[in-house]
Amino acid sequence: MKPLRTAILGCGHFARKHVVRLAALEEISLVGFCDELFESADTYNQEFAQGKGRVFTDYEQLFTELELDLAYICLPPFAHGNEVELACHYGVNLLIEKPIALNMDLARRMAKQVRESGIKCQVGFMYRFGKAALWLKNYLQQRPSDERAFMTARYACNSLHSWWWRDRAKSGGQLVEQVIHIIDLTRFFLGEPIKVYSMQDNLFHRSDGEYTSEDSSATVIRFDSGGMATISATNGAIPNRWDYDWRFFSGDLTADFSDANHAVFHHTTEKELPETTIAAEDDLYLTETLDLLAAIREDRDPAVPIEEGVLSLKLALAAAQAAEQDAPVSLEPPVEVRSGQEIE
C-alpha cells in the first residue's frame, strides 16, 4: 500500500503526541500542516517533514488543494466547524481528538456525515486500547449482559493549561475536555447511561478572572445495566502531574487500575483469592493509529468509531447540565450506536 498522504489540523502542544508517531511510520507521508498561527504549522513542517510539506492557516484550503488520504484533527473544542464535512466530501479518513464538539447538534451531524461518506473515523479515546482495559472488557463480555457492576475513578492534575482551556465557554470545562476520557471508560465497561448527577465548582482558581472552568467535580452515573459509577476530578492537585486511576467491582472480581495498561484483578469468590496481574507498556497513541490504519486497509470500523465520540460527549454534557441545574439529568439509551442511522 502506498503511504497515506496525511495532514495535521491544529499544530499545538497535543498534536505532537500524534505527529512524532506518524513521522516514524512507513505507511504515512506527512504532506500538510494547518494552524491559525503560520509559525506553528511551519515548525511542524520543518521538524517532521523536513520542510517538504505544505503549510496552511485555513483548513478549507488544505482540503481543497491537497489530495489527502488521512487527516488528524487536533483542534481545540471551540474551533470545530466544518472540517469533518470537508473530509467526508473529499474522502479523507480521520482521527479526531476528543471532545469532538461542544454541542450535540454538531456532534450528531459529524457522525451522520461520516457514515454517509464511508470514510473511517477514529476518536482519540486511547485508554480503550490499554492491555488491562481490554482484559476487563473481554472478561465482562463473557458474563450476562444484565449483571451489575460498580466503578470508581479519579482524575487529578494542577495546571493552568492553555488560555482556551481555562475558558469554560471554549473548552467545555475540565470534565468535558479532559475527564471525558474517564467518562468514556465508564461507557466502555458499563454500557449506556440513563441518569447522571454532578457537582462542579471552581475551588482553587477564584482569584483568576480568566479561569471559568470548574477545577473540582464529583459525578455519579447510573447505567441501563443497573450499574453505577462515580468520578472525582480536580485541577488542584500536584503540579506537573496528571494522575488517573479507577477501581471496578463486579461481585466476583475487584480490579485495581493504576492506568489503562496496568491492573491487578482480584477473583473474590474463589477460595484462595487468586490474582491476575496485567502489566504492559503499550504505546496507546500508536496503537490507536495502527488500528485506524488497519481499518482503512481492511475496510472495517475502527475500534472507536465516531458514534462513540458522540455518546461520550452526550454523557459529559449531561453531567455539566446536571451541575448547572443542581439536579439529576436523565438520558435515553441511544437507538443506534454503530448502524448507519443517526444517533438519537
mmCIF file of C-alpha atoms in Angstrom, residues 4-327:
data_model
loop_
_atom_site.group_PDB
_atom_site.id
_atom_site.type_symbol
_atom_site.label_atom_id
_atom_site.label_comp_id
_atom_site.label_asym_id
_atom_site.label_seq_id
_atom_site.Cartn_x
_atom_site.Cartn_y
_atom_site.Cartn_z
ATOM 1 C CA LEU A 4 -1.132 7.612 3.119
ATOM 2 C CA ARG A 5 -0.920 11.317 2.350
ATOM 3 C CA THR A 6 -1.600 12.771 5.773
ATOM 4 C CA ALA A 7 -2.288 16.245 7.154
ATOM 5 C CA ILE A 8 -2.436 17.679 10.662
ATOM 6 C CA LEU A 9 -5.150 20.186 11.592
ATOM 7 C CA GLY A 10 -4.129 22.053 14.732
ATOM 8 C CA CYS A 11 -0.388 22.148 15.357
ATOM 9 C CA GLY A 12 -0.395 22.873 19.065
ATOM 10 C CA HIS A 13 1.141 21.047 22.002
ATOM 11 C CA PHE A 14 -1.108 17.993 21.938
ATOM 12 C CA ALA A 15 -0.768 17.272 18.223
ATOM 13 C CA ARG A 16 2.895 16.476 18.819
ATOM 14 C CA LYS A 17 1.867 13.239 20.579
ATOM 15 C CA HIS A 18 0.477 12.019 17.279
ATOM 16 C CA VAL A 19 2.949 13.548 14.843
ATOM 17 C CA VAL A 20 6.077 12.037 16.427
ATOM 18 C CA ARG A 21 4.494 8.611 15.936
ATOM 19 C CA LEU A 22 3.146 9.277 12.440
ATOM 20 C CA ALA A 23 6.526 10.526 11.250
ATOM 21 C CA ALA A 24 8.097 7.181 12.173
ATOM 22 C CA LEU A 25 5.612 5.068 10.182
ATOM 23 C CA GLU A 26 6.399 3.941 6.637
ATOM 24 C CA GLU A 27 2.674 3.888 5.908
ATOM 25 C CA ILE A 28 2.424 7.640 6.468
ATOM 26 C CA SER A 29 3.599 10.587 4.367
ATOM 27 C CA LEU A 30 3.124 13.904 6.158
ATOM 28 C CA VAL A 31 2.219 16.389 3.422
ATOM 29 C CA GLY A 32 0.205 19.144 5.123
ATOM 30 C CA PHE A 33 0.125 21.131 8.350
ATOM 31 C CA CYS A 34 -2.573 23.636 9.285
ATOM 32 C CA ASP A 35 -2.836 26.051 12.189
ATOM 33 C CA GLU A 36 -4.232 29.547 12.604
ATOM 34 C CA LEU A 37 -0.656 30.517 13.536
ATOM 35 C CA PHE A 38 1.500 30.044 10.442
ATOM 36 C CA GLU A 39 4.607 29.727 12.606
ATOM 37 C CA SER A 40 3.181 26.717 14.487
ATOM 38 C CA ALA A 41 2.304 24.848 11.303
ATOM 39 C CA ASP A 42 5.645 25.720 9.716
ATOM 40 C CA THR A 43 7.541 24.481 12.785
ATOM 41 C CA TYR A 44 5.804 21.102 12.459
ATOM 42 C CA ASN A 45 6.548 21.014 8.733
ATOM 43 C CA GLN A 46 10.237 21.685 9.271
ATOM 44 C CA GLU A 47 10.593 19.244 12.163
ATOM 45 C CA PHE A 48 8.531 16.318 10.911
ATOM 46 C CA ALA A 49 8.505 16.669 7.099
ATOM 47 C CA GLN A 50 11.924 18.280 6.551
ATOM 48 C CA GLY A 51 10.086 21.273 5.105
ATOM 49 C CA LYS A 52 8.672 19.214 2.223
ATOM 50 C CA GLY A 53 5.034 19.508 3.287
ATOM 51 C CA ARG A 54 2.708 22.418 2.692
ATOM 52 C CA VAL A 55 1.682 24.881 5.369
ATOM 53 C CA PHE A 56 -1.812 26.355 5.727
ATOM 54 C CA THR A 57 -3.701 28.677 8.050
ATOM 55 C CA ASP A 58 -7.079 27.729 6.513
ATOM 56 C CA TYR A 59 -8.137 24.089 6.651
ATOM 57 C CA GLU A 60 -10.679 24.564 3.844
ATOM 58 C CA GLN A 61 -7.795 25.499 1.567
ATOM 59 C CA LEU A 62 -5.861 22.464 2.819
ATOM 60 C CA PHE A 63 -8.631 20.027 1.917
ATOM 61 C CA THR A 64 -9.191 21.734 -1.439
ATOM 62 C CA GLU A 65 -5.571 21.866 -2.572
ATOM 63 C CA LEU A 66 -4.115 18.630 -1.196
ATOM 64 C CA GLU A 67 -5.128 15.153 -2.307
ATOM 65 C CA LEU A 68 -5.278 13.592 1.135
ATOM 66 C CA ASP A 69 -5.890 10.073 2.392
ATOM 67 C CA LEU A 70 -5.858 10.835 6.107
ATOM 68 C CA ALA A 71 -6.111 13.804 8.463
ATOM 69 C CA TYR A 72 -5.592 14.160 12.196
ATOM 70 C CA ILE A 73 -7.920 16.737 13.749
ATOM 71 C CA CYS A 74 -6.262 18.138 16.860
ATOM 72 C CA LEU A 75 -8.303 21.345 17.163
ATOM 73 C CA PRO A 76 -9.434 22.833 20.480
ATOM 74 C CA PRO A 77 -13.114 22.080 21.204
ATOM 75 C CA PHE A 78 -14.353 25.565 20.324
ATOM 76 C CA ALA A 79 -12.546 25.539 16.952
ATOM 77 C CA HIS A 80 -14.535 22.685 15.411
ATOM 78 C CA GLY A 81 -16.571 23.730 12.415
ATOM 79 C CA ASN A 82 -16.995 22.040 9.054
ATOM 80 C CA GLU A 83 -13.664 20.184 8.933
ATOM 81 C CA VAL A 84 -15.367 16.773 9.195
ATOM 82 C CA GLU A 85 -17.816 17.716 6.457
ATOM 83 C CA LEU A 86 -14.917 18.703 4.210
ATOM 84 C CA ALA A 87 -13.039 15.485 4.955
ATOM 85 C CA CYS A 88 -16.121 13.474 4.089
ATOM 86 C CA HIS A 89 -16.620 15.429 0.863
ATOM 87 C CA TYR A 90 -13.055 14.709 -0.251
ATOM 88 C CA GLY A 91 -12.984 11.108 1.035
ATOM 89 C CA VAL A 92 -10.329 11.728 3.688
ATOM 90 C CA ASN A 93 -10.122 9.306 6.622
ATOM 91 C CA LEU A 94 -9.824 10.847 10.079
ATOM 92 C CA LEU A 95 -8.598 10.618 13.605
ATOM 93 C CA ILE A 96 -10.424 13.255 15.639
ATOM 94 C CA GLU A 97 -9.460 14.169 19.157
ATOM 95 C CA LYS A 98 -11.955 14.421 21.966
ATOM 96 C CA PRO A 99 -14.296 16.094 22.629
ATOM 97 C CA ILE A 100 -15.404 16.035 19.017
ATOM 98 C CA ALA A 101 -17.609 19.113 19.556
ATOM 99 C CA LEU A 102 -19.157 21.250 22.292
ATOM 100 C CA ASN A 103 -22.782 20.669 21.330
ATOM 101 C CA MET A 104 -24.789 17.642 20.320
ATOM 102 C CA ASP A 105 -26.152 19.089 17.081
ATOM 103 C CA LEU A 106 -22.659 19.392 15.598
ATOM 104 C CA ALA A 107 -21.563 16.028 17.011
ATOM 105 C CA ARG A 108 -24.562 14.199 15.521
ATOM 106 C CA ARG A 109 -24.068 15.967 12.209
ATOM 107 C CA MET A 110 -20.437 14.826 12.148
ATOM 108 C CA ALA A 111 -21.439 11.210 12.759
ATOM 109 C CA LYS A 112 -24.080 11.327 10.020
ATOM 110 C CA GLN A 113 -21.609 12.787 7.538
ATOM 111 C CA VAL A 114 -19.009 10.130 8.345
ATOM 112 C CA ARG A 115 -21.462 7.263 7.920
ATOM 113 C CA GLU A 116 -22.888 8.582 4.679
ATOM 114 C CA SER A 117 -19.434 9.186 3.186
ATOM 115 C CA GLY A 118 -17.960 5.809 4.146
ATOM 116 C CA ILE A 119 -14.669 7.226 5.448
ATOM 117 C CA LYS A 120 -13.022 5.713 8.527
ATOM 118 C CA CYS A 121 -13.002 7.925 11.598
ATOM 119 C CA GLN A 122 -11.319 7.033 14.877
ATOM 120 C CA VAL A 123 -11.986 9.072 18.039
ATOM 121 C CA GLY A 124 -8.954 9.604 20.281
ATOM 122 C CA PHE A 125 -10.122 7.686 23.352
ATOM 123 C CA MET A 126 -6.782 5.909 23.645
ATOM 124 C CA TYR A 127 -7.424 4.456 27.137
ATOM 125 C CA ARG A 128 -9.663 1.846 25.479
ATOM 126 C CA PHE A 129 -6.537 0.344 23.888
ATOM 127 C CA GLY A 130 -4.731 -0.367 27.168
ATOM 128 C CA LYS A 131 -3.944 -4.051 27.748
ATOM 129 C CA ALA A 132 -5.536 -4.039 31.216
ATOM 130 C CA ALA A 133 -8.623 -2.195 29.972
ATOM 131 C CA LEU A 134 -9.034 -4.723 27.164
ATOM 132 C CA TRP A 135 -8.621 -7.639 29.597
ATOM 133 C CA LEU A 136 -11.519 -6.336 31.680
ATOM 134 C CA LYS A 137 -13.647 -5.633 28.608
ATOM 135 C CA ASN A 138 -13.130 -9.210 27.387
ATOM 136 C CA TYR A 139 -13.961 -10.570 30.853
ATOM 137 C CA LEU A 140 -17.198 -8.587 31.005
ATOM 138 C CA GLN A 141 -18.264 -9.661 27.527
ATOM 139 C CA GLN A 142 -18.287 -13.280 28.709
ATOM 140 C CA ARG A 143 -20.752 -12.509 31.505
ATOM 141 C CA PRO A 144 -24.542 -11.987 31.434
ATOM 142 C CA SER A 145 -25.359 -8.567 29.982
ATOM 143 C CA ASP A 146 -27.694 -7.685 32.872
ATOM 144 C CA GLU A 147 -25.092 -8.317 35.588
ATOM 145 C CA ARG A 148 -24.489 -5.193 37.642
ATOM 146 C CA ALA A 149 -21.154 -3.578 38.426
ATOM 147 C CA PHE A 150 -19.713 -0.527 40.165
ATOM 148 C CA MET A 151 -16.798 1.682 39.139
ATOM 149 C CA THR A 152 -14.980 4.451 40.986
ATOM 150 C CA ALA A 153 -12.457 6.701 39.276
ATOM 151 C CA ARG A 154 -10.374 9.802 39.869
ATOM 152 C CA TYR A 155 -8.526 12.306 37.739
ATOM 153 C CA ALA A 156 -6.118 14.801 39.299
ATOM 154 C CA CYS A 157 -3.745 17.449 37.952
ATOM 155 C CA ASN A 158 -2.666 21.021 38.639
ATOM 156 C CA SER A 159 -2.020 23.260 35.647
ATOM 157 C CA LEU A 160 -3.340 26.465 34.136
ATOM 158 C CA HIS A 161 -3.273 24.731 30.731
ATOM 159 C CA SER A 162 -3.899 26.809 27.594
ATOM 160 C CA TRP A 163 -5.806 30.098 27.607
ATOM 161 C CA TRP A 164 -8.778 28.493 25.876
ATOM 162 C CA TRP A 165 -8.827 25.574 28.341
ATOM 163 C CA ARG A 166 -9.361 27.951 31.265
ATOM 164 C CA ASP A 167 -12.402 29.432 29.489
ATOM 165 C CA ARG A 168 -15.347 27.085 30.029
ATOM 166 C CA ALA A 169 -17.146 28.502 27.003
ATOM 167 C CA LYS A 170 -14.273 27.393 24.761
ATOM 168 C CA SER A 171 -13.217 24.100 26.399
ATOM 169 C CA GLY A 172 -16.444 22.883 27.963
ATOM 170 C CA GLY A 173 -14.708 22.661 31.350
ATOM 171 C CA GLN A 174 -12.415 20.043 32.870
ATOM 172 C CA LEU A 175 -14.982 17.244 32.821
ATOM 173 C CA VAL A 176 -15.957 17.773 29.179
ATOM 174 C CA GLU A 177 -12.475 18.425 27.785
ATOM 175 C CA GLN A 178 -10.216 16.308 29.970
ATOM 176 C CA VAL A 179 -12.079 13.873 32.208
ATOM 177 C CA ILE A 180 -14.171 12.753 29.231
ATOM 178 C CA HIS A 181 -11.531 10.010 28.859
ATOM 179 C CA ILE A 182 -12.765 8.504 32.149
ATOM 180 C CA ILE A 183 -16.401 9.141 31.224
ATOM 181 C CA ASP A 184 -15.781 7.179 28.037
ATOM 182 C CA LEU A 185 -14.299 4.294 30.031
ATOM 183 C CA THR A 186 -17.425 4.061 32.180
ATOM 184 C CA ARG A 187 -19.439 3.527 28.996
ATOM 185 C CA PHE A 188 -16.836 1.095 27.670
ATOM 186 C CA PHE A 189 -17.251 -1.118 30.735
ATOM 187 C CA LEU A 190 -20.795 -0.459 31.958
ATOM 188 C CA GLY A 191 -22.797 0.306 28.835
ATOM 189 C CA GLU A 192 -25.129 3.225 28.202
ATOM 190 C CA PRO A 193 -26.105 5.699 30.955
ATOM 191 C CA ILE A 194 -29.653 6.582 31.920
ATOM 192 C CA LYS A 195 -29.054 9.200 34.636
ATOM 193 C CA VAL A 196 -26.237 11.458 35.777
ATOM 194 C CA TYR A 197 -25.706 13.986 38.547
ATOM 195 C CA SER A 198 -22.658 16.160 39.020
ATOM 196 C CA MET A 199 -21.467 18.840 41.439
ATOM 197 C CA GLN A 200 -18.831 21.168 39.982
ATOM 198 C CA ASP A 201 -17.055 24.224 41.343
ATOM 199 C CA ASN A 202 -14.023 26.440 40.975
ATOM 200 C CA LEU A 203 -12.397 25.972 44.364
ATOM 201 C CA PHE A 204 -8.766 26.856 43.686
ATOM 202 C CA HIS A 205 -8.686 29.480 40.922
ATOM 203 C CA ARG A 206 -11.256 32.047 42.007
ATOM 204 C CA SER A 207 -8.698 34.847 42.045
ATOM 205 C CA ASP A 208 -8.013 34.314 38.342
ATOM 206 C CA GLY A 209 -10.789 36.118 36.495
ATOM 207 C CA GLU A 210 -9.935 34.344 33.241
ATOM 208 C CA TYR A 211 -10.396 30.905 34.804
ATOM 209 C CA THR A 212 -14.056 29.907 34.382
ATOM 210 C CA SER A 213 -13.688 26.113 34.033
ATOM 211 C CA GLU A 214 -14.502 24.025 37.072
ATOM 212 C CA ASP A 215 -11.439 22.730 38.924
ATOM 213 C CA SER A 216 -13.277 20.260 41.170
ATOM 214 C CA SER A 217 -16.133 17.893 40.413
ATOM 215 C CA ALA A 218 -17.930 14.830 41.734
ATOM 216 C CA THR A 219 -20.107 12.904 39.296
ATOM 217 C CA VAL A 220 -22.431 9.921 39.773
ATOM 218 C CA ILE A 221 -23.760 7.901 36.829
ATOM 219 C CA ARG A 222 -26.456 5.204 36.656
ATOM 220 C CA PHE A 223 -26.430 2.834 33.673
ATOM 221 C CA ASP A 224 -29.146 0.963 31.823
ATOM 222 C CA SER A 225 -27.485 -2.263 33.002
ATOM 223 C CA GLY A 226 -28.179 -1.238 36.607
ATOM 224 C CA GLY A 227 -24.522 -0.479 37.243
ATOM 225 C CA MET A 228 -23.155 2.714 38.767
ATOM 226 C CA ALA A 229 -20.006 4.826 38.523
ATOM 227 C CA THR A 230 -18.531 7.730 40.435
ATOM 228 C CA ILE A 231 -15.837 10.080 39.136
ATOM 229 C CA SER A 232 -13.948 12.649 41.180
ATOM 230 C CA ALA A 233 -11.761 15.165 39.377
ATOM 231 C CA THR A 234 -9.664 18.184 40.271
ATOM 232 C CA ASN A 235 -7.194 20.632 38.823
ATOM 233 C CA GLY A 236 -5.935 21.478 42.293
ATOM 234 C CA ALA A 237 -3.621 18.534 42.965
ATOM 235 C CA ILE A 238 0.138 18.056 42.426
ATOM 236 C CA PRO A 239 1.678 20.424 39.839
ATOM 237 C CA ASN A 240 3.071 18.928 36.637
ATOM 238 C CA ARG A 241 1.426 15.576 37.259
ATOM 239 C CA TRP A 242 -1.584 14.014 35.578
ATOM 240 C CA ASP A 243 -2.835 11.151 37.727
ATOM 241 C CA TYR A 244 -5.772 8.910 36.921
ATOM 242 C CA ASP A 245 -6.861 5.533 38.231
ATOM 243 C CA TRP A 246 -10.006 3.535 38.857
ATOM 244 C CA ARG A 247 -11.445 0.517 40.632
ATOM 245 C CA PHE A 248 -14.034 -1.843 39.226
ATOM 246 C CA PHE A 249 -16.283 -4.185 41.212
ATOM 247 C CA SER A 250 -18.464 -6.899 39.653
ATOM 248 C CA GLY A 251 -19.289 -9.215 42.536
ATOM 249 C CA ASP A 252 -16.730 -11.888 41.712
ATOM 250 C CA LEU A 253 -13.998 -9.513 40.589
ATOM 251 C CA THR A 254 -12.347 -6.436 42.046
ATOM 252 C CA ALA A 255 -9.979 -4.649 39.692
ATOM 253 C CA ASP A 256 -7.402 -2.052 40.754
ATOM 254 C CA PHE A 257 -6.166 0.020 37.792
ATOM 255 C CA SER A 258 -3.179 2.328 38.035
ATOM 256 C CA ASP A 259 -3.643 3.140 34.347
ATOM 257 C CA ALA A 260 -5.094 1.544 31.231
ATOM 258 C CA ASN A 261 -2.093 -0.776 30.826
ATOM 259 C CA HIS A 262 -1.684 -1.821 34.475
ATOM 260 C CA ALA A 263 -4.153 -3.513 36.789
ATOM 261 C CA VAL A 264 -4.473 -6.226 39.400
ATOM 262 C CA PHE A 265 -7.650 -8.311 39.161
ATOM 263 C CA HIS A 266 -8.746 -9.981 42.411
ATOM 264 C CA HIS A 267 -11.003 -13.023 41.911
ATOM 265 C CA THR A 268 -13.051 -12.558 45.065
ATOM 266 C CA THR A 269 -15.344 -15.597 45.025
ATOM 267 C CA GLU A 270 -12.605 -18.190 44.725
ATOM 268 C CA LYS A 271 -11.285 -19.721 47.925
ATOM 269 C CA GLU A 272 -7.642 -18.750 47.533
ATOM 270 C CA LEU A 273 -8.499 -15.259 46.245
ATOM 271 C CA PRO A 274 -6.188 -15.581 43.224
ATOM 272 C CA GLU A 275 -4.968 -12.505 41.355
ATOM 273 C CA THR A 276 -4.433 -11.767 37.695
ATOM 274 C CA THR A 277 -1.880 -9.045 37.004
ATOM 275 C CA ILE A 278 -1.679 -7.193 33.716
ATOM 276 C CA ALA A 279 1.397 -5.002 33.268
ATOM 277 C CA ALA A 280 2.031 -3.724 29.767
ATOM 278 C CA GLU A 281 3.879 -0.795 28.256
ATOM 279 C CA ASP A 282 1.851 -0.414 25.074
ATOM 280 C CA ASP A 283 2.036 2.976 23.382
ATOM 281 C CA LEU A 284 -1.663 3.836 23.330
ATOM 282 C CA TYR A 285 -1.342 6.695 20.841
ATOM 283 C CA LEU A 286 0.497 4.421 18.440
ATOM 284 C CA THR A 287 -1.949 1.565 18.996
ATOM 285 C CA GLU A 288 -4.980 3.686 18.132
ATOM 286 C CA THR A 289 -3.225 4.868 14.971
ATOM 287 C CA LEU A 290 -2.305 1.324 13.923
ATOM 288 C CA ASP A 291 -5.906 0.243 14.456
ATOM 289 C CA LEU A 292 -7.122 3.084 12.236
ATOM 290 C CA LEU A 293 -4.627 2.154 9.503
ATOM 291 C CA ALA A 294 -5.797 -1.457 9.700
ATOM 292 C CA ALA A 295 -9.429 -0.324 9.489
ATOM 293 C CA ILE A 296 -8.609 1.587 6.298
ATOM 294 C CA ARG A 297 -6.819 -1.421 4.766
ATOM 295 C CA GLU A 298 -9.476 -3.926 5.823
ATOM 296 C CA ASP A 299 -12.488 -1.688 5.142
ATOM 297 C CA ARG A 300 -13.907 -2.076 8.650
ATOM 298 C CA ASP A 301 -14.879 0.182 11.518
ATOM 299 C CA PRO A 302 -12.029 1.406 13.700
ATOM 300 C CA ALA A 303 -12.186 0.334 17.344
ATOM 301 C CA VAL A 304 -13.567 3.716 18.455
ATOM 302 C CA PRO A 305 -15.836 4.979 15.644
ATOM 303 C CA ILE A 306 -17.239 8.486 15.710
ATOM 304 C CA GLU A 307 -20.512 7.336 17.295
ATOM 305 C CA GLU A 308 -18.576 6.597 20.467
ATOM 306 C CA GLY A 309 -17.377 10.187 20.481
ATOM 307 C CA VAL A 310 -20.981 11.349 20.166
ATOM 308 C CA LEU A 311 -22.244 9.187 23.024
ATOM 309 C CA SER A 312 -19.435 10.014 25.457
ATOM 310 C CA LEU A 313 -19.876 13.720 24.677
ATOM 311 C CA LYS A 314 -23.603 13.347 25.340
ATOM 312 C CA LEU A 315 -22.868 11.975 28.823
ATOM 313 C CA ALA A 316 -20.249 14.639 29.595
ATOM 314 C CA LEU A 317 -22.566 17.460 28.520
ATOM 315 C CA ALA A 318 -25.415 15.950 30.558
ATOM 316 C CA ALA A 319 -23.138 15.962 33.625
ATOM 317 C CA ALA A 320 -22.341 19.639 33.009
ATOM 318 C CA GLN A 321 -26.069 20.352 32.686
ATOM 319 C CA ALA A 322 -26.776 18.494 35.928
ATOM 320 C CA ALA A 323 -24.210 20.650 37.728
ATOM 321 C CA GLU A 324 -25.732 23.852 36.341
ATOM 322 C CA GLN A 325 -29.267 22.972 37.384
ATOM 323 C CA ASP A 326 -28.246 21.114 40.574
ATOM 324 C CA ALA A 327 -30.462 18.177 39.670
#
